Coordinates of C-alpha atoms in Angstrom, one line a residue:
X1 CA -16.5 27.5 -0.3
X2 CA -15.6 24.2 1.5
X3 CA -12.3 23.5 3.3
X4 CA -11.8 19.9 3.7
X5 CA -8.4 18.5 5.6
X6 CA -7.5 15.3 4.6
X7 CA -4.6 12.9 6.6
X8 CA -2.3 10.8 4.6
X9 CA -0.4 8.5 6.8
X10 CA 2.5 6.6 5.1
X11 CA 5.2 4.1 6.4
X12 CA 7.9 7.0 6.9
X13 CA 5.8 10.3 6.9
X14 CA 2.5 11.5 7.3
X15 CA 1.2 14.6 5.5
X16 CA -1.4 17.3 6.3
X17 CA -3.4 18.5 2.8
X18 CA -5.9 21.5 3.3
X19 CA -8.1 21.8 -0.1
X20 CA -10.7 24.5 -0.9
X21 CA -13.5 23.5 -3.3
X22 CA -15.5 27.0 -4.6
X23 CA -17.6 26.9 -7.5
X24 CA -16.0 23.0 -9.0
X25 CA -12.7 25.0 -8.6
X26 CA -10.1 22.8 -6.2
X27 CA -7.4 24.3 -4.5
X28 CA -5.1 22.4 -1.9
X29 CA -2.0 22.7 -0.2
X30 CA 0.3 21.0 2.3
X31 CA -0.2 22.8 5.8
X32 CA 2.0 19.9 7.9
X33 CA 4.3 17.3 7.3
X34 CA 6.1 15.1 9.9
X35 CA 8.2 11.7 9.9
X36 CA 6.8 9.0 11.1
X37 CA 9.3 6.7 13.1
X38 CA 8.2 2.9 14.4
X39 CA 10.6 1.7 17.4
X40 CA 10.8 -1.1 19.3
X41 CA 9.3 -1.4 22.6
X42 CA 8.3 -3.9 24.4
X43 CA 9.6 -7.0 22.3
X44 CA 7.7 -5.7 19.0
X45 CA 8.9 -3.4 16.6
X46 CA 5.9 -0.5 17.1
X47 CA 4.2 2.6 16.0
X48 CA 4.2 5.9 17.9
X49 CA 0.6 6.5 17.7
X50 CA 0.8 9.2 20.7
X51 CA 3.4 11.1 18.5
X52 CA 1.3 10.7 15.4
X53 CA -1.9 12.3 17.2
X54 CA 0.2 15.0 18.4
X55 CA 1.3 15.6 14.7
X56 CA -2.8 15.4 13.9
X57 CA -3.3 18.2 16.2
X58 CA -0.8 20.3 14.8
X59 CA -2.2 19.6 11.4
X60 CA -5.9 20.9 13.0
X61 CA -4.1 23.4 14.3
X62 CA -2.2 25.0 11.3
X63 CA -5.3 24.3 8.9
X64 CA -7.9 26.6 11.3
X65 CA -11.7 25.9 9.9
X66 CA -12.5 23.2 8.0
X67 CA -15.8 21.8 6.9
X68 CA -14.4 18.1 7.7
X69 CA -11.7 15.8 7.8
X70 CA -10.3 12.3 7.2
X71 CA -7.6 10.1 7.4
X72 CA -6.0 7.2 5.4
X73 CA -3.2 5.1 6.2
X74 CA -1.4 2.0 5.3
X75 CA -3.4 -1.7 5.3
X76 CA -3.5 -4.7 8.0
X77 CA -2.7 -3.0 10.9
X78 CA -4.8 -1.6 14.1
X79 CA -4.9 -1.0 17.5
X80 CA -7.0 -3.0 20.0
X81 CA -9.0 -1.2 22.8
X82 CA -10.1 -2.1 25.9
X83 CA -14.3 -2.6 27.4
X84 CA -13.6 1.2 28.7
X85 CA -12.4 2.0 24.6
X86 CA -8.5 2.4 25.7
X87 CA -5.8 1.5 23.7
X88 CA -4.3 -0.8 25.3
X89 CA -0.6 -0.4 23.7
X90 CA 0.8 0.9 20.3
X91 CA -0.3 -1.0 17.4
X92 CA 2.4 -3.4 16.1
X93 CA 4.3 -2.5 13.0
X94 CA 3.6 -5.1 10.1
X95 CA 6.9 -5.5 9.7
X96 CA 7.5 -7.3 13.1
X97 CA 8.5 -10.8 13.2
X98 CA 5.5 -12.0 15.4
X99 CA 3.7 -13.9 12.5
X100 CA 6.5 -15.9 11.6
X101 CA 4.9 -19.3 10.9
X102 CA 1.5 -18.3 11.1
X103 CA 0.0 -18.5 7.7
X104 CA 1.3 -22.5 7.7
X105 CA -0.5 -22.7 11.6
X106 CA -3.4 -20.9 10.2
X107 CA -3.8 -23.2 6.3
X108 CA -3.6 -26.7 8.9
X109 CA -7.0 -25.2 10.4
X110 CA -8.4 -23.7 7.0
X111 CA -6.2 -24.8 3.5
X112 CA -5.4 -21.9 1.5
X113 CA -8.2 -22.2 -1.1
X114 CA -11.0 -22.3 1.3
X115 CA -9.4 -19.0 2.9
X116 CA -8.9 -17.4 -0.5
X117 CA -12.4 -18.7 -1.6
X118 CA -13.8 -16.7 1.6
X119 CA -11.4 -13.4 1.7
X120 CA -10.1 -12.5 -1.8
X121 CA -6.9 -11.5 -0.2
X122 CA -3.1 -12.4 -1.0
X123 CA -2.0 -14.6 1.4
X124 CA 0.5 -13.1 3.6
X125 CA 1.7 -12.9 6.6
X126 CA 1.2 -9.6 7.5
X127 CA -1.8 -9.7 6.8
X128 CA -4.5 -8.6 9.8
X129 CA -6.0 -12.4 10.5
X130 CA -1.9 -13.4 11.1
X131 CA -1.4 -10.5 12.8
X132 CA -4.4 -11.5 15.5
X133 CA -3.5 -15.1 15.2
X134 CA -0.2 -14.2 16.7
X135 CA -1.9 -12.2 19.6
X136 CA -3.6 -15.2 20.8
X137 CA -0.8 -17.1 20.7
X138 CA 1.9 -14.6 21.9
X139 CA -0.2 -12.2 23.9
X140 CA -2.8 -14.2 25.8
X141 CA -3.4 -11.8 28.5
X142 CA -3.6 -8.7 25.7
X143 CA -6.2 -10.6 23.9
X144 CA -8.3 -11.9 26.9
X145 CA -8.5 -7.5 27.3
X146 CA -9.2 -7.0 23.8
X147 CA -12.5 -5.9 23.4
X148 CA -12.5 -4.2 20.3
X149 CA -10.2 -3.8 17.0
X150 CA -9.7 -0.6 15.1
X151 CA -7.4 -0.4 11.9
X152 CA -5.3 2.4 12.0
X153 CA -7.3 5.0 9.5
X154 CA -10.4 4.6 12.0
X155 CA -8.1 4.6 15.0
X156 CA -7.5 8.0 14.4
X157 CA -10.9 8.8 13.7
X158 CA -11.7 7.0 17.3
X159 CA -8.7 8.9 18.9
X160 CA -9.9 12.2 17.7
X161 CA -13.8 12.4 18.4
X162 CA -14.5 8.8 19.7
X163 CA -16.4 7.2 16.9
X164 CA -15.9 4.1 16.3
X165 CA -16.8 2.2 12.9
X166 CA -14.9 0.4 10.3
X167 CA -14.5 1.7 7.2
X168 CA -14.8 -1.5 4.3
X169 CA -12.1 -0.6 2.3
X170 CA -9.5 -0.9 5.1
X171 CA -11.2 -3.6 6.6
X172 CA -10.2 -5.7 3.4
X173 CA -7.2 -6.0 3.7
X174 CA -7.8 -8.0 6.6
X175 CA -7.9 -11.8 5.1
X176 CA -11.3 -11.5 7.1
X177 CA -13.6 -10.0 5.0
X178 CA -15.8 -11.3 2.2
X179 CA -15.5 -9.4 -0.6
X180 CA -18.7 -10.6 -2.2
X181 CA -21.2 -9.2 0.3
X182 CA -18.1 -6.6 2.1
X183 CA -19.4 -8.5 5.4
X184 CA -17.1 -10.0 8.0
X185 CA -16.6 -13.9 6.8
X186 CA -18.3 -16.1 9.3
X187 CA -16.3 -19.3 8.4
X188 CA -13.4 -17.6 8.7
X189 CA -14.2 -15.9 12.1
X190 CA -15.4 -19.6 13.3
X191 CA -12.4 -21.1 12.4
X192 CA -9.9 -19.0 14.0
X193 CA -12.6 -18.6 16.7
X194 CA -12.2 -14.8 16.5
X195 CA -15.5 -13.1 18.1
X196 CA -17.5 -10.6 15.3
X197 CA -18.0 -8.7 18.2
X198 CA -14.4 -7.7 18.2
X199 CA -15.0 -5.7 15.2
X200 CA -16.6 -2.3 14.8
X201 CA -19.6 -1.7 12.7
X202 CA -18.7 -1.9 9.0
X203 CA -19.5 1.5 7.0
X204 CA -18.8 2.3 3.3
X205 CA -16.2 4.9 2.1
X206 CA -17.4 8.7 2.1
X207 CA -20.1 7.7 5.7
X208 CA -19.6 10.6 8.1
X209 CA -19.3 8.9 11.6
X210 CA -18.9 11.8 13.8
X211 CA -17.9 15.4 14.6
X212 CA -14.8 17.4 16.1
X213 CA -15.1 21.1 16.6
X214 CA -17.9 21.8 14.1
X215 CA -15.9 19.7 11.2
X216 CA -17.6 16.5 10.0
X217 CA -15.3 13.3 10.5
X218 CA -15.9 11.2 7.4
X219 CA -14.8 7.7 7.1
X220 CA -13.2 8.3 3.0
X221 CA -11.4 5.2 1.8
X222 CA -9.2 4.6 5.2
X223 CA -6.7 2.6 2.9
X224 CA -4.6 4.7 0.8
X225 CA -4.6 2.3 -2.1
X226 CA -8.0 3.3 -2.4
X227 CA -8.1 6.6 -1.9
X228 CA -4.9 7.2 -4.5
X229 CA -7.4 5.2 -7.0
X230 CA -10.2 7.1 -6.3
X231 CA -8.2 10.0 -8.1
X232 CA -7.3 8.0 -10.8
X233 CA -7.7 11.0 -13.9
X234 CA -10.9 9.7 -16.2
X235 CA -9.2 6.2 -16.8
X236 CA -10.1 4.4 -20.1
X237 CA -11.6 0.8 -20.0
X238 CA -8.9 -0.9 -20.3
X239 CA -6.1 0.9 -18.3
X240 CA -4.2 -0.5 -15.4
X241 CA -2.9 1.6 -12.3
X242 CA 0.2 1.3 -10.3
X243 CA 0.0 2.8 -6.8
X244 CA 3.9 3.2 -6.0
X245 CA 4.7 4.7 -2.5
X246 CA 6.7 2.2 -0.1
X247 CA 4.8 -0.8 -1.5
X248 CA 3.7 -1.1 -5.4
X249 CA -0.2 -2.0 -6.0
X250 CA -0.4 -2.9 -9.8
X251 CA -4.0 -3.7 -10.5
X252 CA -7.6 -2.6 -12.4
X253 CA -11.0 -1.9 -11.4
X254 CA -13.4 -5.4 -12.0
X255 CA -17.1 -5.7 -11.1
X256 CA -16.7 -8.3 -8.9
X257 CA -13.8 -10.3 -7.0
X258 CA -12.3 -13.1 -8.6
X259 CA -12.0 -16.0 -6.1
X260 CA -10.4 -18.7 -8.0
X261 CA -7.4 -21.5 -7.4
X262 CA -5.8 -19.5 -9.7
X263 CA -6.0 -16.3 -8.4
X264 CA -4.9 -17.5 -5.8
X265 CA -1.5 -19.3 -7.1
X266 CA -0.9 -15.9 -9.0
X267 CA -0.9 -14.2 -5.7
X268 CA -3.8 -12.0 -6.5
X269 CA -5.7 -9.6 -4.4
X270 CA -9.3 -8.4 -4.2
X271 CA -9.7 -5.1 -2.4
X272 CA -12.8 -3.4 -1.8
X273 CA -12.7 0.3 -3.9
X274 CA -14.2 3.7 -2.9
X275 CA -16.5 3.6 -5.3
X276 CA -17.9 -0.2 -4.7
X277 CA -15.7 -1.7 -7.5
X278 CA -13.1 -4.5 -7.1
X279 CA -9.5 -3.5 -7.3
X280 CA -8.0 -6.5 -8.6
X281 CA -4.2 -6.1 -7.8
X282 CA -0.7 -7.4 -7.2
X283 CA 0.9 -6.4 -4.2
X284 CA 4.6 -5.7 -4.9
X285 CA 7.3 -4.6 -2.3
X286 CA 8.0 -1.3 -4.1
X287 CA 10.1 2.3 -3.7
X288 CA 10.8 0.7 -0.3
X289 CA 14.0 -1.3 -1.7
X290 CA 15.6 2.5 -2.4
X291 CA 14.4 4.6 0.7
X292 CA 15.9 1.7 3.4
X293 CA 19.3 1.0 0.7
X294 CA 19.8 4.9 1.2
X295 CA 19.4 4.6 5.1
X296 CA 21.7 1.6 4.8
X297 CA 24.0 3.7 3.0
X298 CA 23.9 6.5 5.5
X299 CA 23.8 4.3 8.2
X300 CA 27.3 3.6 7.0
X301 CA 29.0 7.2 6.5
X302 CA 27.6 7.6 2.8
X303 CA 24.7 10.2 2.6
X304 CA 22.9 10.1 -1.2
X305 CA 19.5 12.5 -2.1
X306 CA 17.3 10.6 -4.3
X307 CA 18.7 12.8 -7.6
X308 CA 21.7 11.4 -6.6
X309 CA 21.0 7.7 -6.5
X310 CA 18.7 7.9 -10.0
X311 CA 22.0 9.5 -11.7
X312 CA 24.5 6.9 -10.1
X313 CA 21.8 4.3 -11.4
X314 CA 21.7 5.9 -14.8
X315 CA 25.3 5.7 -15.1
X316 CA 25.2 1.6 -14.7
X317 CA 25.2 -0.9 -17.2
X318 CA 21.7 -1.8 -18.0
X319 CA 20.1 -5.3 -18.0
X320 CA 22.8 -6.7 -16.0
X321 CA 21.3 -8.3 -13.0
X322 CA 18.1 -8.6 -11.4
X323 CA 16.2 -9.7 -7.9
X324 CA 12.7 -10.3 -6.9
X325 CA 11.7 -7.9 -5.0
X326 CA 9.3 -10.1 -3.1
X327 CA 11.8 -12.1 -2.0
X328 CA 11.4 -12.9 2.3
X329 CA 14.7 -11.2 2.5
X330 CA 13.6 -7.9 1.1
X331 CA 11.4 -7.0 3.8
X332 CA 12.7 -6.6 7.1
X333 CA 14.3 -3.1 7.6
X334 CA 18.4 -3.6 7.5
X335 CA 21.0 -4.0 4.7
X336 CA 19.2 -3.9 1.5
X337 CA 22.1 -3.5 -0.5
X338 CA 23.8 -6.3 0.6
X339 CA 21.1 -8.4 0.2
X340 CA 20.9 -7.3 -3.3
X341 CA 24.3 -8.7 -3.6
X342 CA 23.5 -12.3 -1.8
X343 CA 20.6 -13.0 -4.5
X344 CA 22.5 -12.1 -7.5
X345 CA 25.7 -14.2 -6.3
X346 CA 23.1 -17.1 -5.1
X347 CA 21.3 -16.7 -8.8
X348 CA 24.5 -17.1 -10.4
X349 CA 23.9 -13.8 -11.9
X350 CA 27.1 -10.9 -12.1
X351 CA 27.1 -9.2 -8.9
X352 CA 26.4 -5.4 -8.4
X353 CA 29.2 -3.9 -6.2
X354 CA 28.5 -0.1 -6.9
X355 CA 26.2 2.2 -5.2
X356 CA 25.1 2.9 -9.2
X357 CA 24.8 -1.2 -9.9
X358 CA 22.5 -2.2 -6.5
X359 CA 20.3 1.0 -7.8
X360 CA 20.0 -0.1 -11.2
X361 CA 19.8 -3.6 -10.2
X362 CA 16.6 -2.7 -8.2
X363 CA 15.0 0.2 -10.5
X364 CA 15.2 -2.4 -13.1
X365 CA 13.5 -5.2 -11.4
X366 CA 10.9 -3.4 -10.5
X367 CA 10.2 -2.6 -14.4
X368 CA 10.2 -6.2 -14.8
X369 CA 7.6 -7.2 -11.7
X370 CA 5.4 -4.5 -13.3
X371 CA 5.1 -6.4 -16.1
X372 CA 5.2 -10.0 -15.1
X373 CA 2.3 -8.7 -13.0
X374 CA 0.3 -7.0 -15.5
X375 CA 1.3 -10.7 -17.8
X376 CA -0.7 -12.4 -14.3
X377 CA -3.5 -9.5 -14.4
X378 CA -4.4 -10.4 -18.4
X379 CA -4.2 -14.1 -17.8
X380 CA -6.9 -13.6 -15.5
X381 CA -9.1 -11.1 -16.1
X382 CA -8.4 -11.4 -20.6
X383 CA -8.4 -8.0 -20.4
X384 CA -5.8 -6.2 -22.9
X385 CA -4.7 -3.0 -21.0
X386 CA -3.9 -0.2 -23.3
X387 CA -2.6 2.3 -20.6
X388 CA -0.4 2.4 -17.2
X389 CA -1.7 5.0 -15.0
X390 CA 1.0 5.4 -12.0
X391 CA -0.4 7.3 -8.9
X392 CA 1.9 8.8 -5.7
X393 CA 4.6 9.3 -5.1
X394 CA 6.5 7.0 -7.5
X395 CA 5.1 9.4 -10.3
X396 CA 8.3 11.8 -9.1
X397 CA 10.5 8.8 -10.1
X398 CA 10.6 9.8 -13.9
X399 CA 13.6 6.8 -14.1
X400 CA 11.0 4.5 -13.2
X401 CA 8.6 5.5 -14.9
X402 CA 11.0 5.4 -18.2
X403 CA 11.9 2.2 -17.8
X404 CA 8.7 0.8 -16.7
X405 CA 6.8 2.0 -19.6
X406 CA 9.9 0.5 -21.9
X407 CA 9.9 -2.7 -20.3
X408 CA 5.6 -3.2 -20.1
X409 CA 5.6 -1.7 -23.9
X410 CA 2.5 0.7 -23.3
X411 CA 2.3 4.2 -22.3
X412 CA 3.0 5.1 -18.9
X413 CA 0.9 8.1 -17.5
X414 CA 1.6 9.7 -14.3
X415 CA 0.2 11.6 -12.3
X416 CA -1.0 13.5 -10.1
X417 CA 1.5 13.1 -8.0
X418 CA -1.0 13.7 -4.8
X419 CA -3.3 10.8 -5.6
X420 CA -4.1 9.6 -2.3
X421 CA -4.9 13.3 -1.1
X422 CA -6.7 14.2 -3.7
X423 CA -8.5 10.7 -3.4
X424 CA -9.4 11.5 0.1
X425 CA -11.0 15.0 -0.7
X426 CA -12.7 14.0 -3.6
X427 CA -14.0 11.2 -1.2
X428 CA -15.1 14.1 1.6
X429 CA -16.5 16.2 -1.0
X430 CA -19.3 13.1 -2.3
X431 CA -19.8 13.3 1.6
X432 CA -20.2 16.8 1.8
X433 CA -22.8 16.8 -1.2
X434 CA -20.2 19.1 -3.2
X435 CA -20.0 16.3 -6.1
X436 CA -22.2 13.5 -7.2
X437 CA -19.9 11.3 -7.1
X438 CA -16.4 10.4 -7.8
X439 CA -16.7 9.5 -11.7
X440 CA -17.0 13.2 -11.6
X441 CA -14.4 14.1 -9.4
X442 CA -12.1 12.4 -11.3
X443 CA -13.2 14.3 -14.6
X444 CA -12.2 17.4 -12.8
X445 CA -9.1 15.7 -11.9
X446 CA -8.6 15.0 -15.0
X447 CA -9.3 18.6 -16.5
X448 CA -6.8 20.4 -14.2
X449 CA -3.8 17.8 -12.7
X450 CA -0.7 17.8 -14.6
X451 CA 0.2 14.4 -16.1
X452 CA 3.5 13.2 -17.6
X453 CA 3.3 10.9 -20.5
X454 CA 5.7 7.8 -20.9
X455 CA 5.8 6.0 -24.3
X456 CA 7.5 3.1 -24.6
X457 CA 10.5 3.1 -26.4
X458 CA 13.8 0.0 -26.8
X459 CA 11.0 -2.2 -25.6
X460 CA 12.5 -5.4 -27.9
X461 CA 16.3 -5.0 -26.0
X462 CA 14.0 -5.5 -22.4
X463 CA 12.2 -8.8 -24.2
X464 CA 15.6 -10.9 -23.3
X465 CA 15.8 -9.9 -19.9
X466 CA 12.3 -10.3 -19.1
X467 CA 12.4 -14.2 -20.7
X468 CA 15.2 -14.8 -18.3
X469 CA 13.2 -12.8 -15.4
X470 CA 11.0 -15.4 -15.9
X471 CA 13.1 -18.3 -15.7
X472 CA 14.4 -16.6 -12.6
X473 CA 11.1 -15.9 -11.1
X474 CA 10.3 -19.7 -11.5
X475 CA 13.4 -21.2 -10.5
X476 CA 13.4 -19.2 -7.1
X477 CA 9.7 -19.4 -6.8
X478 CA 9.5 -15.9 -6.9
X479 CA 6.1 -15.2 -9.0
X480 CA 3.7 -16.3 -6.4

């Protein structure tokens, strides 16, 4: 038997799986869960990464032997160390405000096609070469100490037993890497004059890159895209998957990147996979609308579960208004709901007052990114997806599930709800020799995870709204 512990870090939370793999028979459980709160200190909005390796240490603690161990975490961000391999403070939250204006300094230096042409990656500003960009600007003394950059996955792995490497699929996220030979982009480092050197040694998902009490530290697929589509259940050519945690990845596996002008435009990404594919995908701001309009809501005396919120949403008229939830204004933290409000009054659109109209509002709009998304995916790509496979934890969200699979008009499957766990272990276990690879852990997946099956139904009464999402999308310049 092998035990093999595997870290999920998310925005809020971060989780602690145990799984036991005897005989092609997988058994897991959760053996520690904790919150994970950012603050501000300092000037920057921050993460606690001293709280979060205390919470790792529990989670070593609780799960007793293991055979090895991993972690996967959000994208772009990372810690910098010092010549001595100190941190020298806690990473920045993406969400900060310091790259405000960057990508515009950044495109006068290289335009946005060359950039694209050379990373693959959605322009954005949270993105890790803004993120750096802003330390030179911002933090001059920091970044003349700055001797060498970990993303968050592999600073955990550095915190823990003091290896330090850089796992690919994390590192593209980046806007710095080059997709096409998964090496650091020399024009790109040239023209923001940011030293290679800064960077650990690149390694490919499932590389063990060192030890902690006997256990095997394996690099799996440090971003948790990746790992959640690593457990994608024995997908058919042509499906799609939607990873849906706090941000929504809509995408599909390619060969290769795709590094067109009109990629590009669409606001298309290219992200490395754990199993050497392309994930060709549409970031989306995603379940994060609901989870910070229900802090907003308690944060002013009204305290709603998540049950709660899907019935009040259920109980709204539907197709009545609708946001993008890219929109700038949808992602700092603060007053969703009202913000919700602002856009449908600016829009000219009827203007959800209730708690049940802001939820519909947003569950709805979602539905309809999905599938202006997945219209952008089969421009591209010509491919005709036949399936929807949603992975994480939006698969517990059987509203949106219902009304994404209504509104895209093609089955919706989801599940497992564990995805990016089970991505991770699968990912250990290739390491571990216990699989061949992870076309075959996903057949067992596939054999013994519980699904739920969505078929579209009233798709012709969500045609209307999504011709005027459209409209909407363009006038507000919304779809890129």
């Amino acid at each position: 038997m092998k035990r093999v512990l595997a870290f999920d870090f998310g925005a809020s939370s971060g989780r602690a799986i145990l799984a036991e793999y005897d005989n092609r028979r997988l058994t897991y459980r959760e053996v520690h869960r904790f919150e994970n709160n950012p603050r501000e200190k300092d000037g920057y909005f921050r993460w606690d990464f001293q709280n979060l390796m205390d919470n790792v240490r529990v989670g070593l603690k609780k799960a007793g032997p293991i055979d090895s161990l991993s972690f996967d975490t959000w994208g772009v961000d990372f810690g910098l160390l010092d010549q001595d391999g100190n941190l020298l403070e806690d990473p920045v939250h993406y969400r900060d405000e310091r790259t405000a204006g960057m990508v515009e300094k950044a495109e006068k230096i290289l335009d946005s096609d060359r950039l694209y042409g050379e990373t693959g990656t959605q322009i954005m500003g949270i993105n890790t070469l803004f993120q750096l960009l802003a330390v030179k600007e911002r933090q001059p003394e920091l970044w003349a100490k700055a001797r060498r950059l970990l993303f968050m996955p592999d600073l955990f792995t550095h915190a823990l037993c003091g290896a330090a490497a850089c796992e690919t699929t994390i590192a593209s996220t980046s806007q710095i890497l080059d997709p096409r030979s998964r090496s650091w982009s020399a024009p790109v480092l040239e023209a923001f004059q940011i030293p290679e050197s800064l960077f650990a040694p690149l390694v490919t998902s499932g590389t063990v890159v060192g030890e902690y009490h006997g256990a095997k530290v394996i690099a799996a697929a440090g971003h948790d895209t990746q790992c959640a589509v690593a457990a994608l259940p024995a997908p058919e050519k042509d499906a799609a998957f939607l990873s849906c945690g706090t941000w929504s990845l809509l995408g599909c596996e390619l060969d290769g990147p795709v590094l067109t002008r009109q990629s590009r435009e669409l606001g298309l990404s290219n992200e490395v996979g754990a199993n050497g594919k392309i994930n060709y995908l549409k970031n989306i701001i995603g379940l994060w609308l609901i989870q910070e309009s229900r802090r907003q809501w308690r944060r002013e005396g009204q305290e709603y579960s998540y049950a709660q919120l899907e019935q009040l949403a259920l109980e709204a008229q539907p197709l009545r208004s609708f946001i993008d939830p890219d929109a700038p204004e949808f992602t700092p933290p603060g007053d969703i709901p009202g913000r919700v409000r602002d856009y449908c009054r600016r829009t000219g659109q009827p203007v959800p007052e209730t708690v049940g109209q802001v939820m519909r509002c947003i569950y709805e709009s979602l539905a309809l990114k999905y599938r202006f998304a997945l219209d952008q995916l089969r421009e591209v790509t010509g491919k005709q997806f036949t399936t929807l496979h949603v992975l994480g934890g939006g698969t517990k969200d059987g509203l949106l599930c219902r009304m994404t699979a209504c509104c895209i008009g093609i089955p919706v499957i989801a599940g497992p709800i564990e995805a990016t766990a089970l991505g991770n272990i699968l990912i250990q276990l290739v390491a571990l020799g216990e699989l061949e690879n992870i076309h075959q852990g996903r057949q067992m997946l596939a054999a013994t995870e519980t699904v739920t099956r969505y078929e579209p139904q009233e798709h012709n009464s969500w045609n209307e709204s999504y011709r005027f999402y459209q409209k909407l999308l363009s006038k507000n310049q919304g779809g890129i």
